[in-house]
Amino acid sequence: MSDTTELTQQWFKNWSNDYDNTLGKIKRHQQLLDMAVKISKVKGSERVLDIGVGTGLLALKFLAKAGCTVVGIDYSRDMMDICTDKIKKLNLGNRIECKIMDAAALDFPKNSFDIAAATVTLHHIKNKLPVIKAIRNVLKPGGRFVLGDLDMDTTGSHTNPKRLARILDYLMPELVEALKDGGVQGFSRMYDNGKKHILNDGEYCVSFEQWSDLCYKAGFTKVVYKSMPNFERFKVLCAYK
Ligand SMILES: C[S@@+](CC[C@H](N)C(=O)[O-])C[C@H]1O[C@@H](n2cnc3c(N)ncnc32)[C@H](O)[C@@H]1O
């Protein structure tokens, strides 16, 4: 566990009850999840690992798209409780299983999944390469790693004004969408989140060029990524084992 793990867990504990009313309401976020499911080309009875399942927004889209099964992991009990309530209400318990697990310490046998997907989750982990290697390890040969996230490089010195300007430039359109779709509540939450990105307070976003390099370094054979239509700064990547 990293030194910021507890802070991030506390952040999601506090956010869990209004997550679906804030980020969940932002159309751009729903579109990112749809794009992740589409790029995964999920089919038939494939087995999907949802890393950072949260309140289940992505997992439920996978279940709606194909006859797949999902294993959702998260290290926030509060976020996952909301997901498990939804599963019970929708009677989907035979197709999805949720486990408390740190994404930085995946505990599954080699070759377990056809797809491993993570949306706006892995940027919380600072040391990314070992995690991507572990994800590759749990994928079957030919399996796909799907990543949906902000294409935002927040590396560099916190005292560098150019870095701050670059991050604010990325965050501005996101905050406008948050206000439009999520109202003041949505804006307020995403504004606080933006500060965490700027200070790398449990948020360590990198560019998709950097994510792609990391995937190749981890041993993936082919990596493709594309921007969301109308939201160039959000991207979805697919890496093939
Ligand atoms: C922003 S939410 C994303 C949830 C969902 N994937 C979505 O797109 O709506 C991030 C989730 O990842 C979880 N998370 C962050 N870092 C994690 C880690 N190292 N291990 C397990 N879960 C983690 C958080 O608890 C939270 O539920």
PDB file of C-alpha atoms and ligand atoms in Angstrom:
ATOM      1  CA  MET A   1       0.000   0.000   0.000  1.00  0.00           C
ATOM      2  CA  SER A   2       1.266   3.478  -0.828  1.00  0.00           C
ATOM      3  CA  ASP A   3       1.416   6.293   1.721  1.00  0.00           C
ATOM      4  CA  THR A   4      -1.577   8.026   0.092  1.00  0.00           C
ATOM      5  CA  THR A   5      -3.808   4.918   0.106  1.00  0.00           C
ATOM      6  CA  GLU A   6      -5.570   5.795   3.344  1.00  0.00           C
ATOM      7  CA  LEU A   7      -6.263   9.353   2.183  1.00  0.00           C
ATOM      8  CA  THR A   8      -7.743   8.084  -1.091  1.00  0.00           C
ATOM      9  CA  GLN A   9      -9.858   5.501   0.735  1.00  0.00           C
ATOM     10  CA  GLN A  10     -11.156   8.261   3.021  1.00  0.00           C
ATOM     11  CA  TRP A  11     -11.905  10.427  -0.034  1.00  0.00           C
ATOM     12  CA  PHE A  12     -14.032   7.673  -1.603  1.00  0.00           C
ATOM     13  CA  LYS A  13     -15.691   6.862   1.726  1.00  0.00           C
ATOM     14  CA  ASN A  14     -16.888  10.482   1.869  1.00  0.00           C
ATOM     15  CA  TRP A  15     -17.807  10.560  -1.822  1.00  0.00           C
ATOM     16  CA  SER A  16     -19.580   7.192  -2.061  1.00  0.00           C
ATOM     17  CA  ASN A  17     -23.110   8.391  -1.224  1.00  0.00           C
ATOM     18  CA  ASP A  18     -23.141  11.159  -3.823  1.00  0.00           C
ATOM     19  CA  TYR A  19     -20.852   9.554  -6.454  1.00  0.00           C
ATOM     20  CA  ASP A  20     -23.758   8.595  -8.726  1.00  0.00           C
ATOM     21  CA  ASN A  21     -25.280  12.061  -8.239  1.00  0.00           C
ATOM     22  CA  THR A  22     -22.063  13.853  -9.189  1.00  0.00           C
ATOM     23  CA  LEU A  23     -19.592  12.089 -11.519  1.00  0.00           C
ATOM     24  CA  GLY A  24     -22.277   9.538 -12.377  1.00  0.00           C
ATOM     25  CA  LYS A  25     -24.502  12.324 -13.714  1.00  0.00           C
ATOM     26  CA  ILE A  26     -21.887  13.816 -16.014  1.00  0.00           C
ATOM     27  CA  LYS A  27     -22.747  12.674 -19.548  1.00  0.00           C
ATOM     28  CA  ARG A  28     -19.091  12.750 -20.500  1.00  0.00           C
ATOM     29  CA  HIS A  29     -18.349  10.125 -17.822  1.00  0.00           C
ATOM     30  CA  GLN A  30     -21.167   7.847 -19.027  1.00  0.00           C
ATOM     31  CA  GLN A  31     -19.847   8.217 -22.591  1.00  0.00           C
ATOM     32  CA  LEU A  32     -16.335   7.290 -21.439  1.00  0.00           C
ATOM     33  CA  LEU A  33     -17.713   4.091 -19.879  1.00  0.00           C
ATOM     34  CA  ASP A  34     -19.686   3.275 -23.058  1.00  0.00           C
ATOM     35  CA  MET A  35     -16.562   3.786 -25.114  1.00  0.00           C
ATOM     36  CA  ALA A  36     -14.540   1.497 -22.809  1.00  0.00           C
ATOM     37  CA  VAL A  37     -17.124  -1.287 -23.222  1.00  0.00           C
ATOM     38  CA  LYS A  38     -17.202  -0.775 -26.991  1.00  0.00           C
ATOM     39  CA  ILE A  39     -13.419  -0.814 -27.454  1.00  0.00           C
ATOM     40  CA  SER A  40     -13.186  -3.991 -25.320  1.00  0.00           C
ATOM     41  CA  LYS A  41     -15.285  -5.859 -27.937  1.00  0.00           C
ATOM     42  CA  VAL A  42     -16.713  -7.904 -25.066  1.00  0.00           C
ATOM     43  CA  LYS A  43     -18.674 -10.907 -26.298  1.00  0.00           C
ATOM     44  CA  GLY A  44     -20.353 -14.170 -25.353  1.00  0.00           C
ATOM     45  CA  SER A  45     -19.438 -15.525 -21.955  1.00  0.00           C
ATOM     46  CA  GLU A  46     -16.137 -13.712 -21.564  1.00  0.00           C
ATOM     47  CA  ARG A  47     -14.764 -13.066 -18.063  1.00  0.00           C
ATOM     48  CA  VAL A  48     -14.152  -9.415 -17.220  1.00  0.00           C
ATOM     49  CA  LEU A  49     -12.137  -7.926 -14.349  1.00  0.00           C
ATOM     50  CA  ASP A  50     -13.349  -4.431 -13.407  1.00  0.00           C
ATOM     51  CA  ILE A  51     -10.528  -2.753 -11.489  1.00  0.00           C
ATOM     52  CA  GLY A  52     -11.964  -0.042  -9.214  1.00  0.00           C
ATOM     53  CA  VAL A  53     -15.551  -1.174  -9.687  1.00  0.00           C
ATOM     54  CA  GLY A  54     -16.778   1.635  -7.416  1.00  0.00           C
ATOM     55  CA  THR A  55     -20.570   1.959  -7.515  1.00  0.00           C
ATOM     56  CA  GLY A  56     -20.702  -0.427 -10.492  1.00  0.00           C
ATOM     57  CA  LEU A  57     -21.272   2.072 -13.306  1.00  0.00           C
ATOM     58  CA  LEU A  58     -18.858   0.337 -15.711  1.00  0.00           C
ATOM     59  CA  ALA A  59     -19.568  -3.223 -14.578  1.00  0.00           C
ATOM     60  CA  LEU A  60     -23.298  -2.819 -15.220  1.00  0.00           C
ATOM     61  CA  LYS A  61     -22.605  -1.584 -18.730  1.00  0.00           C
ATOM     62  CA  PHE A  62     -20.492  -4.701 -19.424  1.00  0.00           C
ATOM     63  CA  LEU A  63     -23.300  -6.923 -18.145  1.00  0.00           C
ATOM     64  CA  ALA A  64     -25.830  -5.125 -20.328  1.00  0.00           C
ATOM     65  CA  LYS A  65     -23.663  -5.404 -23.441  1.00  0.00           C
ATOM     66  CA  ALA A  66     -22.941  -9.168 -23.465  1.00  0.00           C
ATOM     67  CA  GLY A  67     -23.537 -12.404 -21.596  1.00  0.00           C
ATOM     68  CA  CYS A  68     -20.185 -11.942 -19.849  1.00  0.00           C
ATOM     69  CA  THR A  69     -19.414 -12.359 -16.171  1.00  0.00           C
ATOM     70  CA  VAL A  70     -17.633  -9.680 -14.132  1.00  0.00           C
ATOM     71  CA  VAL A  71     -15.351  -9.737 -11.123  1.00  0.00           C
ATOM     72  CA  GLY A  72     -15.259  -6.253  -9.611  1.00  0.00           C
ATOM     73  CA  ILE A  73     -12.523  -5.262  -7.202  1.00  0.00           C
ATOM     74  CA  ASP A  74     -12.185  -2.135  -5.112  1.00  0.00           C
ATOM     75  CA  TYR A  75     -10.486  -1.142  -1.891  1.00  0.00           C
ATOM     76  CA  SER A  76     -13.383   1.042  -0.761  1.00  0.00           C
ATOM     77  CA  ARG A  77     -16.045  -0.925   1.106  1.00  0.00           C
ATOM     78  CA  ASP A  78     -18.387   2.087   0.966  1.00  0.00           C
ATOM     79  CA  MET A  79     -18.203   2.423  -2.837  1.00  0.00           C
ATOM     80  CA  MET A  80     -18.566  -1.333  -3.309  1.00  0.00           C
ATOM     81  CA  ASP A  81     -21.578  -1.548  -0.968  1.00  0.00           C
ATOM     82  CA  ILE A  82     -23.485   0.694  -3.372  1.00  0.00           C
ATOM     83  CA  CYS A  83     -22.517  -1.608  -6.239  1.00  0.00           C
ATOM     84  CA  THR A  84     -23.605  -4.754  -4.387  1.00  0.00           C
ATOM     85  CA  ASP A  85     -26.984  -3.171  -3.505  1.00  0.00           C
ATOM     86  CA  LYS A  86     -27.589  -2.476  -7.199  1.00  0.00           C
ATOM     87  CA  ILE A  87     -26.625  -6.051  -8.108  1.00  0.00           C
ATOM     88  CA  LYS A  88     -29.115  -7.432  -5.572  1.00  0.00           C
ATOM     89  CA  LYS A  89     -31.916  -5.183  -6.820  1.00  0.00           C
ATOM     90  CA  LEU A  90     -31.197  -6.144 -10.443  1.00  0.00           C
ATOM     91  CA  ASN A  91     -30.876  -9.821  -9.548  1.00  0.00           C
ATOM     92  CA  LEU A  92     -27.483 -10.068 -11.234  1.00  0.00           C
ATOM     93  CA  GLY A  93     -25.700 -11.943  -8.452  1.00  0.00           C
ATOM     94  CA  ASN A  94     -25.054 -14.945 -10.704  1.00  0.00           C
ATOM     95  CA  ARG A  95     -23.068 -12.807 -13.161  1.00  0.00           C
ATOM     96  CA  ILE A  96     -20.998 -10.503 -10.976  1.00  0.00           C
ATOM     97  CA  GLU A  97     -18.877 -11.021  -7.928  1.00  0.00           C
ATOM     98  CA  CYS A  98     -17.287  -8.182  -5.924  1.00  0.00           C
ATOM     99  CA  LYS A  99     -14.150  -8.451  -3.822  1.00  0.00           C
ATOM    100  CA  ILE A 100     -12.321  -6.010  -1.614  1.00  0.00           C
ATOM    101  CA  MET A 101      -8.842  -5.922  -3.139  1.00  0.00           C
ATOM    102  CA  ASP A 102      -6.099  -3.387  -3.780  1.00  0.00           C
ATOM    103  CA  ALA A 103      -5.433  -2.968  -7.505  1.00  0.00           C
ATOM    104  CA  ALA A 104      -1.758  -2.729  -6.609  1.00  0.00           C
ATOM    105  CA  ALA A 105      -1.870  -6.260  -5.161  1.00  0.00           C
ATOM    106  CA  LEU A 106      -4.009  -8.291  -7.592  1.00  0.00           C
ATOM    107  CA  ASP A 107      -4.643 -11.731  -6.219  1.00  0.00           C
ATOM    108  CA  PHE A 108      -5.844 -13.933  -9.097  1.00  0.00           C
ATOM    109  CA  PRO A 109      -4.198 -16.857 -10.897  1.00  0.00           C
ATOM    110  CA  LYS A 110      -2.368 -16.225 -14.177  1.00  0.00           C
ATOM    111  CA  ASN A 111      -4.579 -16.215 -17.319  1.00  0.00           C
ATOM    112  CA  SER A 112      -7.867 -15.651 -15.419  1.00  0.00           C
ATOM    113  CA  PHE A 113      -9.611 -13.000 -17.541  1.00  0.00           C
ATOM    114  CA  ASP A 114     -10.422 -12.144 -21.158  1.00  0.00           C
ATOM    115  CA  ILE A 115     -10.701  -8.432 -20.343  1.00  0.00           C
ATOM    116  CA  ALA A 116      -9.342  -6.243 -17.543  1.00  0.00           C
ATOM    117  CA  ALA A 117     -10.913  -2.788 -17.520  1.00  0.00           C
ATOM    118  CA  ALA A 118     -10.261   0.260 -15.372  1.00  0.00           C
ATOM    119  CA  THR A 119     -11.986   3.618 -15.686  1.00  0.00           C
ATOM    120  CA  VAL A 120     -10.638   6.636 -13.792  1.00  0.00           C
ATOM    121  CA  THR A 121      -9.052   4.350 -11.208  1.00  0.00           C
ATOM    122  CA  LEU A 122      -5.436   3.524 -12.038  1.00  0.00           C
ATOM    123  CA  HIS A 123      -4.328   7.163 -11.966  1.00  0.00           C
ATOM    124  CA  HIS A 124      -4.663   6.872  -8.172  1.00  0.00           C
ATOM    125  CA  ILE A 125      -1.609   4.614  -8.187  1.00  0.00           C
ATOM    126  CA  LYS A 126       1.762   6.328  -8.384  1.00  0.00           C
ATOM    127  CA  ASN A 127       3.967   3.388  -9.338  1.00  0.00           C
ATOM    128  CA  LYS A 128       2.087   2.143 -12.390  1.00  0.00           C
ATOM    129  CA  LEU A 129       4.401  -0.288 -14.183  1.00  0.00           C
ATOM    130  CA  PRO A 130       4.209  -3.182 -11.665  1.00  0.00           C
ATOM    131  CA  VAL A 131       0.411  -2.842 -11.671  1.00  0.00           C
ATOM    132  CA  ILE A 132       0.195  -3.019 -15.472  1.00  0.00           C
ATOM    133  CA  LYS A 133       2.527  -6.046 -15.446  1.00  0.00           C
ATOM    134  CA  ALA A 134       0.257  -7.732 -12.884  1.00  0.00           C
ATOM    135  CA  ILE A 135      -2.810  -6.931 -15.022  1.00  0.00           C
ATOM    136  CA  ARG A 136      -1.119  -8.501 -18.055  1.00  0.00           C
ATOM    137  CA  ASN A 137      -0.341 -11.561 -15.953  1.00  0.00           C
ATOM    138  CA  VAL A 138      -3.998 -12.189 -15.029  1.00  0.00           C
ATOM    139  CA  LEU A 139      -5.134 -11.802 -18.651  1.00  0.00           C
ATOM    140  CA  LYS A 140      -5.458 -14.832 -20.898  1.00  0.00           C
ATOM    141  CA  PRO A 141      -3.319 -14.905 -24.061  1.00  0.00           C
ATOM    142  CA  GLY A 142      -5.015 -12.521 -26.502  1.00  0.00           C
ATOM    143  CA  GLY A 143      -6.756 -10.786 -23.577  1.00  0.00           C
ATOM    144  CA  ARG A 144      -7.387  -7.026 -23.595  1.00  0.00           C
ATOM    145  CA  PHE A 145      -6.551  -4.353 -21.040  1.00  0.00           C
ATOM    146  CA  VAL A 146      -8.946  -1.410 -21.406  1.00  0.00           C
ATOM    147  CA  LEU A 147      -8.171   1.897 -19.737  1.00  0.00           C
ATOM    148  CA  GLY A 148     -10.456   4.945 -19.743  1.00  0.00           C
ATOM    149  CA  ASP A 149      -8.998   8.063 -18.169  1.00  0.00           C
ATOM    150  CA  LEU A 150      -7.976  11.688 -18.430  1.00  0.00           C
ATOM    151  CA  ASP A 151      -5.135  12.330 -20.859  1.00  0.00           C
ATOM    152  CA  MET A 152      -3.426  14.710 -18.449  1.00  0.00           C
ATOM    153  CA  ASP A 153       0.241  14.837 -17.516  1.00  0.00           C
ATOM    154  CA  THR A 154       0.459  15.957 -13.887  1.00  0.00           C
ATOM    155  CA  THR A 155       4.100  15.010 -13.417  1.00  0.00           C
ATOM    156  CA  GLY A 156       6.683  17.687 -12.612  1.00  0.00           C
ATOM    157  CA  SER A 157       7.396  20.167  -9.865  1.00  0.00           C
ATOM    158  CA  HIS A 158       4.445  21.634  -7.960  1.00  0.00           C
ATOM    159  CA  THR A 159       6.136  25.022  -8.011  1.00  0.00           C
ATOM    160  CA  ASN A 160       6.328  25.106 -11.827  1.00  0.00           C
ATOM    161  CA  PRO A 161       3.724  27.658 -13.054  1.00  0.00           C
ATOM    162  CA  LYS A 162       3.723  26.107 -16.564  1.00  0.00           C
ATOM    163  CA  ARG A 163       2.684  22.757 -15.074  1.00  0.00           C
ATOM    164  CA  LEU A 164      -0.156  24.429 -13.169  1.00  0.00           C
ATOM    165  CA  ALA A 165      -1.336  26.261 -16.299  1.00  0.00           C
ATOM    166  CA  ARG A 166      -1.240  22.979 -18.274  1.00  0.00           C
ATOM    167  CA  ILE A 167      -3.350  21.137 -15.693  1.00  0.00           C
ATOM    168  CA  LEU A 168      -5.864  23.999 -15.343  1.00  0.00           C
ATOM    169  CA  ASP A 169      -6.227  24.009 -19.112  1.00  0.00           C
ATOM    170  CA  TYR A 170      -7.165  20.321 -18.978  1.00  0.00           C
ATOM    171  CA  LEU A 171      -9.524  20.754 -16.030  1.00  0.00           C
ATOM    172  CA  MET A 172     -11.483  23.758 -17.307  1.00  0.00           C
ATOM    173  CA  PRO A 173     -13.739  21.931 -19.816  1.00  0.00           C
ATOM    174  CA  GLU A 174     -14.290  19.137 -17.276  1.00  0.00           C
ATOM    175  CA  LEU A 175     -15.501  21.600 -14.629  1.00  0.00           C
ATOM    176  CA  VAL A 176     -17.878  23.231 -17.117  1.00  0.00           C
ATOM    177  CA  GLU A 177     -19.381  19.807 -17.927  1.00  0.00           C
ATOM    178  CA  ALA A 178     -19.611  19.035 -14.197  1.00  0.00           C
ATOM    179  CA  LEU A 179     -21.663  22.185 -13.608  1.00  0.00           C
ATOM    180  CA  LYS A 180     -23.846  21.621 -16.689  1.00  0.00           C
ATOM    181  CA  ASP A 181     -24.729  17.998 -15.893  1.00  0.00           C
ATOM    182  CA  GLY A 182     -24.188  17.708 -12.149  1.00  0.00           C
ATOM    183  CA  GLY A 183     -25.240  21.160 -10.946  1.00  0.00           C
ATOM    184  CA  VAL A 184     -23.444  22.906  -8.098  1.00  0.00           C
ATOM    185  CA  GLN A 185     -23.024  19.598  -6.225  1.00  0.00           C
ATOM    186  CA  GLY A 186     -21.296  18.001  -9.225  1.00  0.00           C
ATOM    187  CA  PHE A 187     -19.138  21.063  -9.850  1.00  0.00           C
ATOM    188  CA  SER A 188     -18.111  21.336  -6.221  1.00  0.00           C
ATOM    189  CA  ARG A 189     -16.998  17.704  -6.013  1.00  0.00           C
ATOM    190  CA  MET A 190     -15.050  17.861  -9.281  1.00  0.00           C
ATOM    191  CA  TYR A 191     -13.488  21.193  -8.276  1.00  0.00           C
ATOM    192  CA  ASP A 192     -12.152  19.615  -5.059  1.00  0.00           C
ATOM    193  CA  ASN A 193     -10.971  16.671  -7.128  1.00  0.00           C
ATOM    194  CA  GLY A 194      -9.154  19.064  -9.482  1.00  0.00           C
ATOM    195  CA  LYS A 195      -7.132  20.441  -6.568  1.00  0.00           C
ATOM    196  CA  LYS A 196      -6.079  16.893  -5.702  1.00  0.00           C
ATOM    197  CA  HIS A 197      -4.820  16.443  -9.287  1.00  0.00           C
ATOM    198  CA  ILE A 198      -2.825  19.677  -9.069  1.00  0.00           C
ATOM    199  CA  LEU A 199      -1.225  18.711  -5.751  1.00  0.00           C
ATOM    200  CA  ASN A 200      -0.872  14.985  -6.643  1.00  0.00           C
ATOM    201  CA  ASP A 201      -2.847  14.314  -3.503  1.00  0.00           C
ATOM    202  CA  GLY A 202      -3.668  10.684  -4.313  1.00  0.00           C
ATOM    203  CA  GLU A 203      -4.086  11.550  -8.032  1.00  0.00           C
ATOM    204  CA  TYR A 204      -1.204  10.837 -10.412  1.00  0.00           C
ATOM    205  CA  CYS A 205      -2.486  11.284 -13.959  1.00  0.00           C
ATOM    206  CA  VAL A 206      -0.118  10.785 -16.868  1.00  0.00           C
ATOM    207  CA  SER A 207      -0.604  11.277 -20.605  1.00  0.00           C
ATOM    208  CA  PHE A 208      -1.862   8.463 -22.823  1.00  0.00           C
ATOM    209  CA  GLU A 209       1.496   8.465 -24.574  1.00  0.00           C
ATOM    210  CA  GLN A 210       2.970   7.591 -21.162  1.00  0.00           C
ATOM    211  CA  TRP A 211       0.250   4.942 -20.474  1.00  0.00           C
ATOM    212  CA  SER A 212       0.915   3.411 -23.881  1.00  0.00           C
ATOM    213  CA  ASP A 213       4.700   3.254 -23.247  1.00  0.00           C
ATOM    214  CA  LEU A 214       4.018   1.616 -19.881  1.00  0.00           C
ATOM    215  CA  CYS A 215       1.827  -1.033 -21.550  1.00  0.00           C
ATOM    216  CA  TYR A 216       4.566  -1.881 -24.057  1.00  0.00           C
ATOM    217  CA  LYS A 217       7.120  -2.009 -21.211  1.00  0.00           C
ATOM    218  CA  ALA A 218       4.787  -4.385 -19.347  1.00  0.00           C
ATOM    219  CA  GLY A 219       4.854  -6.737 -22.363  1.00  0.00           C
ATOM    220  CA  PHE A 220       1.604  -5.968 -24.212  1.00  0.00           C
ATOM    221  CA  THR A 221       2.102  -6.558 -27.934  1.00  0.00           C
ATOM    222  CA  LYS A 222      -0.201  -3.913 -29.411  1.00  0.00           C
ATOM    223  CA  VAL A 223      -1.645  -0.746 -27.909  1.00  0.00           C
ATOM    224  CA  VAL A 224      -4.248   1.533 -29.487  1.00  0.00           C
ATOM    225  CA  TYR A 225      -6.019   4.531 -28.009  1.00  0.00           C
ATOM    226  CA  LYS A 226      -8.451   7.182 -29.069  1.00  0.00           C
ATOM    227  CA  SER A 227     -10.081  10.355 -27.776  1.00  0.00           C
ATOM    228  CA  MET A 228     -13.737  10.665 -26.961  1.00  0.00           C
ATOM    229  CA  PRO A 229     -15.634  12.548 -29.633  1.00  0.00           C
ATOM    230  CA  ASN A 230     -16.008  16.175 -28.367  1.00  0.00           C
ATOM    231  CA  PHE A 231     -13.791  15.508 -25.323  1.00  0.00           C
ATOM    232  CA  GLU A 232     -10.292  15.217 -26.669  1.00  0.00           C
ATOM    233  CA  ARG A 233      -8.796  15.115 -23.178  1.00  0.00           C
ATOM    234  CA  PHE A 234     -10.521  11.906 -22.204  1.00  0.00           C
ATOM    235  CA  LYS A 235      -9.259   8.774 -23.899  1.00  0.00           C
ATOM    236  CA  VAL A 236      -9.735   5.036 -23.961  1.00  0.00           C
ATOM    237  CA  LEU A 237      -6.832   2.653 -24.544  1.00  0.00           C
ATOM    238  CA  CYS A 238      -6.858  -1.021 -25.472  1.00  0.00           C
ATOM    239  CA  ALA A 239      -3.704  -3.096 -24.984  1.00  0.00           C
ATOM    240  CA  TYR A 240      -3.508  -6.661 -26.296  1.00  0.00           C
ATOM    241  CA  LYS A 241      -1.635  -9.486 -24.549  1.00  0.00           C
TER     242      LYS A 241
HETATM  243  C1  LIG B   1     -13.343   7.454  -9.607  1.00  0.00           C
HETATM  244  S1  LIG B   1     -13.881   5.885  -9.016  1.00  0.00           S
HETATM  245  C2  LIG B   1     -14.244   5.015 -10.566  1.00  0.00           C
HETATM  246  C3  LIG B   1     -15.341   3.990 -10.401  1.00  0.00           C
HETATM  247  C4  LIG B   1     -15.818   3.407 -11.729  1.00  0.00           C
HETATM  248  N1  LIG B   1     -14.733   2.654 -12.355  1.00  0.00           N
HETATM  249  C5  LIG B   1     -16.301   4.501 -12.632  1.00  0.00           C
HETATM  250  O1  LIG B   1     -15.685   4.740 -13.675  1.00  0.00           O
HETATM  251  O2  LIG B   1     -17.304   5.140 -12.309  1.00  0.00           O
HETATM  252  C6  LIG B   1     -12.367   5.102  -8.565  1.00  0.00           C
HETATM  253  C7  LIG B   1     -12.596   3.831  -7.774  1.00  0.00           C
HETATM  254  O3  LIG B   1     -11.361   3.133  -7.703  1.00  0.00           O
HETATM  255  C8  LIG B   1     -11.134   2.717  -6.380  1.00  0.00           C
HETATM  256  N2  LIG B   1      -9.670   2.618  -6.216  1.00  0.00           N
HETATM  257  C9  LIG B   1      -8.757   3.601  -6.339  1.00  0.00           C
HETATM  258  N3  LIG B   1      -7.523   3.114  -6.156  1.00  0.00           N
HETATM  259  C10 LIG B   1      -7.678   1.779  -5.912  1.00  0.00           C
HETATM  260  C11 LIG B   1      -6.776   0.729  -5.631  1.00  0.00           C
HETATM  261  N4  LIG B   1      -5.451   0.922  -5.553  1.00  0.00           N
HETATM  262  N5  LIG B   1      -7.277  -0.505  -5.446  1.00  0.00           N
HETATM  263  C12 LIG B   1      -8.623  -0.734  -5.504  1.00  0.00           C
HETATM  264  N6  LIG B   1      -9.527   0.219  -5.759  1.00  0.00           N
HETATM  265  C13 LIG B   1      -9.051   1.466  -5.964  1.00  0.00           C
HETATM  266  C14 LIG B   1     -11.785   3.761  -5.502  1.00  0.00           C
HETATM  267  O4  LIG B   1     -12.097   3.244  -4.221  1.00  0.00           O
HETATM  268  C15 LIG B   1     -13.036   4.097  -6.333  1.00  0.00           C
HETATM  269  O5  LIG B   1     -14.117   3.263  -6.012  1.00  0.00           O
END
